[in-house]
Amino acid sequence: MISFHVSELLRTIRARFDIETLVQRLSPDRGPARSIRPSRSASAKTARRTWNHLIATGPATEADRAAIADDVSLTQAETYGGNIENFAGTVKIPVGIVGPLRMRGVNASGDIHIPLATTEAALVASYGRGVYVATKAGGVQAAVLYEGVIRTPAFRFTDLLHAGMFVDWIEQRSDLAEIAQSTTRHGKLLAIDPVIDNDTVFLICRYSTGDASGQNMVTIATEALCRHIAAACPVPIQSWYIEGNFSGDKKASALGLVTGRGRKVSASVTLPPDLVERHLGTSVQDMLAYGRVANLGALLSGQMGAQAHYANGLAALYIATGQDAACVAESAVGFTRMEARGDDLFCAVTMPNILVGSVGGGTGLPSQSAALRLMGLHGSGHGRALAEVTAALCLCGEISIVAAIAAGHFTRAHEKLARHR
């Protein structure tokens, strides 16, 4: 018996196509295509050329051009040159601001307003509610516990013996950190941990990256390291790759959950029962009861960690402040805890893979740098503080959504703010 969802899919396909039409539709089409001329520079000229092509070939209209290639975007075109290829304009995403969030962190201290870029109605309202309650409770304590961005090159050998000889050679070298660090002023190679799988060796190369997120930094440093190893190692290397898909780059992994990739941050706040009842519309006991069910669901479904919705706040903050949004895939891993402390509610998050920077990447673009300046976290010296604020924001989101579901308000809030506004 075919499952319902498969049979429903087949029924839909049969209603749309006969077999001859479907075969023709799915067959390769090797006819010519008018490709966009590639460009590595960002300028008003290249953007206009691209739009002229799109309008001439059919998929775009002048209204589309006006929406994306507006006058402000074209005037600032060169600003985006280091961040984009085939520049065609900018996409405008609504930005909401929550706060201030009172931070009592090792690196982040004071009242901080937080910009969130999102198209999801109810998100800013939810995080704003959590921020308000956490601030009323005295603020969020936070600390960076560990930092290190991983790149994991892989080396192939003829057999296990040669793989072991390679690791022995690596262990005896004292100059590898200096070679890797020769490519950067800010990165430091902290450790190399070899992992052998028969004829293949992965080198877990962990770097500190200063105030930058550091993805490109560690890639370039590891490339220099690997080229030196390939040239100097007496053990014959069959092949090597700059990344062996071991690091957890832009994906959730058990390695990242345990050892961390980026900055590992823990943040907490204790909420008195009157704040929970007055501002969250529920009780400490009801939040704890739902928290137990949510943790069971995470356990039974095999979730990587246990949390409600880190990705919502992370994506909105990353986009607003010029972070690599794809890193949400690994940053949205961690653990949320809610426990009774007398009559109070203790709430905490621990997130091992926060990848943010106050310099580099998209942080220098006009809107993104303005967002970081609003937070007081733009430029050198603020990378760790930004990571603590990021974890604190996620904590506030956890408080708000757990309260909403515990009180039975979750669906009503989304209907009011998203569907019927």
Tab-separated table of N, CA and C in Angstrom, residues 13 32 43 72 78 109 126 144 158 163 167 173 185 225-226 233 243 260 269 273 279 299 318 324 339 357 373 383 401:
chain	number	residue	atom	x	y	z
A	13	ILE	N	0.045	14.832	-10.124
A	13	ILE	CA	0.839	14.798	-11.354
A	13	ILE	C	-0.008	14.276	-12.523
A	32	PRO	N	20.397	27.122	-26.560
A	32	PRO	CA	21.170	28.248	-26.020
A	32	PRO	C	20.368	29.018	-24.969
A	43	SER	N	28.805	48.327	-9.560
A	43	SER	CA	28.675	49.700	-10.047
A	43	SER	C	27.275	49.893	-10.598
A	72	VAL	N	19.135	55.175	-4.479
A	72	VAL	CA	20.073	55.118	-3.355
A	72	VAL	C	21.020	53.927	-3.507
A	78	GLU	N	29.313	51.074	-5.339
A	78	GLU	CA	30.705	50.677	-5.093
A	78	GLU	C	30.914	50.193	-3.656
A	109	SER	N	27.886	45.255	28.627
A	109	SER	CA	27.300	45.830	29.830
A	109	SER	C	26.533	47.092	29.479
A	126	SER	N	7.410	39.429	19.889
A	126	SER	CA	7.711	38.353	20.834
A	126	SER	C	9.058	38.578	21.510
A	144	VAL	N	31.205	34.859	27.507
A	144	VAL	CA	31.822	34.001	26.501
A	144	VAL	C	32.659	32.969	27.253
A	158	THR	N	47.761	6.017	1.345
A	158	THR	CA	47.567	4.692	0.754
A	158	THR	C	46.985	3.695	1.746
A	163	ALA	N	48.859	6.915	7.235
A	163	ALA	CA	48.062	7.920	7.940
A	163	ALA	C	48.620	8.144	9.345
A	167	VAL	N	50.331	11.614	11.083
A	167	VAL	CA	49.947	12.228	12.351
A	167	VAL	C	51.154	12.369	13.264
A	173	ARG	N	55.927	18.745	14.739
A	173	ARG	CA	56.225	20.040	14.155
A	173	ARG	C	55.832	21.171	15.099
A	185	ARG	N	46.664	39.171	10.468
A	185	ARG	CA	47.141	39.931	11.625
A	185	ARG	C	46.356	39.609	12.884
A	225	LEU	N	48.658	26.647	5.508
A	225	LEU	CA	49.146	25.543	6.335
A	225	LEU	C	49.207	24.242	5.537
A	226	CYS	N	48.144	23.936	4.804
A	226	CYS	CA	48.078	22.682	4.060
A	226	CYS	C	49.104	22.638	2.926
A	233	CYS	N	56.026	17.456	4.066
A	233	CYS	CA	55.830	16.173	4.750
A	233	CYS	C	56.532	15.034	4.002
A	243	GLU	N	38.745	21.483	3.141
A	243	GLU	CA	37.704	21.206	4.133
A	243	GLU	C	37.167	19.807	3.895
A	260	GLY	N	32.174	23.347	20.375
A	260	GLY	CA	31.937	24.731	19.991
A	260	GLY	C	32.643	25.096	18.703
A	269	VAL	N	18.883	34.682	33.295
A	269	VAL	CA	18.140	35.687	34.045
A	269	VAL	C	17.175	34.955	34.968
A	273	PRO	N	8.024	35.756	40.231
A	273	PRO	CA	6.702	35.292	39.773
A	273	PRO	C	5.758	36.428	39.398
A	279	HIS	N	3.417	40.362	33.138
A	279	HIS	CA	3.879	40.724	31.797
A	279	HIS	C	3.906	39.573	30.800
A	299	LEU	N	14.011	15.540	22.975
A	299	LEU	CA	14.706	14.270	23.188
A	299	LEU	C	14.191	13.198	22.240
A	318	TYR	N	21.354	38.574	12.545
A	318	TYR	CA	22.444	38.397	11.592
A	318	TYR	C	22.228	39.235	10.335
A	324	ASP	N	27.051	36.556	8.468
A	324	ASP	CA	26.796	35.528	7.466
A	324	ASP	C	25.543	34.769	7.874
A	339	GLU	N	14.255	26.437	35.371
A	339	GLU	CA	14.182	25.716	36.639
A	339	GLU	C	13.592	26.623	37.702
A	357	GLY	N	30.628	38.802	14.215
A	357	GLY	CA	31.781	39.681	14.250
A	357	GLY	C	31.332	41.127	14.226
A	373	ARG	N	26.210	50.285	15.113
A	373	ARG	CA	26.441	51.520	15.870
A	373	ARG	C	25.284	51.798	16.832
A	383	GLY	N	33.647	42.191	19.445
A	383	GLY	CA	33.221	40.873	18.980
A	383	GLY	C	32.627	40.019	20.087
A	401	ILE	N	8.368	32.788	23.984
A	401	ILE	CA	7.600	31.753	23.286
A	401	ILE	C	7.120	30.669	24.251
